[in-house]
Amino acid sequence: MFVKRTALRYVVVVISALAIGGATIYLLLRYISAGAVYFAVPSGTVDPLMVIIEMGLALFIIYMGVKFKNYLAIALAVVQAALVVYLETTYSGSLHVVNNLFIDQFSIIMALIIGIIGSLIAVYSVRYMETYHHHHPEVRDRQRTFFFVIFIFLAAMFGLVFSNNLMWVFFFWEITTITSFLLIGYAETEEATKNAFLALVMNLLGGIAFVAALIILAATEPLSGGIDLAGVLSSGDAAVILLPAALIGFAGITKAALMPFSSWLLGAMVAPTPVSALLHSSTMVKAGVYILVRFAPVFAGTLTGFSIGLVGALTFVLASAIAISQSNAKRVLAYSTIANLGLIAACAGVGTYMLVWAAILLIIFHAIAKALLFLGTGMIEHRIGSRDIEDMEGLIVRMPRMAVMMFIGMAGMFLAPFGMLISKWAAIEAFVQAPFGLIFIALLAYGSAVTVFFWAKWMGKLVAVTREQERVERGVLEEPWAPLYILTGLVVAATLLFPLISSVLIEPYVLAIYGATARMAQANVAIMLLMMALLLVLPISFMLFKRSAKHLPAYMGGRPATADRHFAGSLGLTREAQTRNYYLNDYFGEAKLFRPGLAVCTALIIISWILAGVAL
Amino acid sequence: MTWAWLIGAVLFLILAPLAGGLIAGIDRKITARMQGRVGPPLLQPFYDVGKLFEKERVVVTTAQNFYVLAYLIFIALAGALFFAGGDLLLTIFAFTLAHVFLVLGAYAVHSPYSHIGAERELIQVMAYEPMVILAAVGLYMVANSFYVADIAAVAVPAILYLPGVFLGLAIILTIKLRKSPFDISTSHHAHQEIVKGITTEFSGPTLGTIEIAHWYENIFLLGLVYLFFAWNPVIGVVAVVLTYLVEIFVDNTTARVRWQAALKTGWFAALIGIVNLAILSYMMIGGA
């Protein structure tokens, strides 16, 4: 019965995934060279419906707040609802947009990320959730709700990236807050509930800032362009839109879990792993950076944008550094996500055309590689029963295929010639040319050095060839490998095809916004491809070495040793040598670095508001 | 693009091991003299490597050879890219990739000594990487290009604009050349407290490969030093020689330090570079 239901669910989810993925590819082909296209969707009935749903959601939060005695959430929900009501009643005249929906190359990129990667994660989830409940019999089986919420989540993300009406953007923004709240709290344990509320409260703060921005925009409609996104971005009066832009940027910071708000994304790890994959790669945090990158032209050249960018750059350095001290694989991935989102925010805040180009590249590569790494970690955890990096020692022997995929995913995050590195490189080149870019370059230089350390030592654990270990790649409850294979292929393909992605999607967008665009020099593209080709060919050399070499045990200070690292100790005892990675807690510990980051980033955000207010 | 870049790359691939081995020989000679010894023949490094290739192929795991081969290939590729006049940042990232391969080779053998060596090597990478990136940025600020060819063709003496950057680079050069006091992951003195660190389990032809890769790398590093003085080739060569002599001197007069000191020093060197660049960018925007 159980299995049958899973099989049926699998079919339904796969069909939905194919439909969604197919639809996004259709959008790509249909609008690839169309530029920005606007759709005059009538909003007569939609708008009131959205407000009703928003009020319903507020009531739901209040209900949950009462149930779990979280009064802060109630207070924030009430404030937000009150602001929405105020906005609707006071400025009902200014809340109209001719073109409610639009599509441009940046939307298409986001849609591809949501549609393809999000769908792959959904497909993976079906078997994963079955195994999850098998491992966690204490958790109530609410899979029907789970998958319902996931598809709502994806739908809301689509709404968010295609809306030109900022009221609509806000509506979908709030839906993602609620859906992530529901998903994080899935296990219904005390910890899950607590962390779900943490995410909710922080995102409600962002939501309130968002409504405040809408109120300002509505109140200054003739100057600001009102709630028409395109109108706001092309507004002649930059000073007027700077404050709402800073507030919406703040909402983006909360959603992207940048430094003062990073704790919610870490707390969100109590959710089943596919949820983390979803939050980190194709939804939630990507909404945060999406809005920041959208508003980058407004931030460009302003001190407000500069301080938002600094929040991002500091987040990049500190989160990367903290990642060194973590041995829980999901926490390492989470900190690396936060770091990379910080880098994207840094690019968006400074906002020159080259940086926006780099930021969009970062979004793409991060989405693919991180989805692969999370899903891989979930699979490993189900097989070896741990998500600790130390326990992944010798995975290349135990789960060779999974280890190779994780290896490619990690390479995708920090090594040349893979995607993330292309973007980092582009960011360095762009910051050199930006005013005061040196501060960012300094932070970037330290941050990227730190990145090498924590990824390489994890890779090292994976590739350690351990003797006499059993292969555990296959098991009774089998997760589907297809999403992982596809994602691995995408990591490689995105790197090989990035000149194409850049020239058909990113460059036209940047060109349309800034009138100038960045691109990578032909010679460098050739060298990247050469490196990639070498990487793909090199493994063949394995066969070369297989023939001749003689095997000996590792050196144990001259003691007699065996191949599986046992050596003759004193008193005739045989001992086993064990190794553990460095975590350098005294230097890079969470306790050491989080507080300063919290203080400085909070200050920078407040400064960004003051600077924007002064400009007004 | 002309054929010149290809010639640069090919010349590097052929000549760098020869020059690197020769420099290693001179290094050993000078080191011996500093210690009051006669020292080995000038060509001893070549004899050593030649001997390594005649030895039996012994491994802990077959995979280790793959990583070492990848290390050599990417070091050579990066160096060739540098001497072809290519993008300096890309060169640096290719070097990082190469080093990660060496580190992975040490992890792959699953041996305690090479494990510690690998971790220390990573700490070294973390220590020197900021400064290397900043050096590239500094050269960009002078030449307005990341291309080595453009930087080498600059008519003004880069060193006058970038004294701090150069000093920082000289400091981390000690790490990169695997010289004391920062030779914490491996060095040429055979038995240290972590045996031979990252290279503990590599022997015979594999160790020979690492040695050749190291020669390639040293030539690249000296090329990087040369860029600061490229406006006058004679001064450039003299500066490279002097810098290397200072490194040998430091190597012989210091004892190995703990990794904490290596990390702090590397990051402090980067700080010197940042201050230099800050002053430079201030001059470019406001002052001059």
Coordinates of C-alpha atoms in Angstrom, one line a residue, chain A residues 55-71 73-75 77-78 140 142 178 181-182 188 193 197 200 204:
Chain A
M55 CA -5.3 38.7 5.2
G56 CA -5.9 35.0 5.4
L57 CA -2.2 34.3 5.7
A58 CA -2.0 36.9 8.5
L59 CA -4.8 35.1 10.3
F60 CA -3.0 31.8 9.8
I61 CA 0.2 33.2 11.3
I62 CA -1.7 34.6 14.2
Y63 CA -3.4 31.2 14.8
M64 CA 0.0 29.4 14.6
G65 CA 1.5 32.1 16.9
V66 CA -1.2 31.6 19.5
K67 CA -0.9 27.8 19.2
F68 CA 2.9 27.8 19.7
K69 CA 3.0 30.9 21.9
N70 CA 5.1 32.9 19.6
Y71 CA 3.9 36.5 20.2
A73 CA 5.3 36.5 15.0
I74 CA 1.8 37.6 15.9
A75 CA 2.9 41.2 16.4
A77 CA 1.9 39.7 11.2
V78 CA -0.5 42.2 12.7
R140 CA 3.7 12.3 11.2
R142 CA 2.0 14.6 5.9
I178 CA 4.7 31.0 4.4
F181 CA 7.6 28.3 7.2
L182 CA 5.5 25.2 6.6
E188 CA 6.7 19.1 14.0
T193 CA 8.8 24.6 15.1
F197 CA 9.2 30.6 13.5
L200 CA 9.0 33.4 9.7
L204 CA 8.2 39.1 8.3

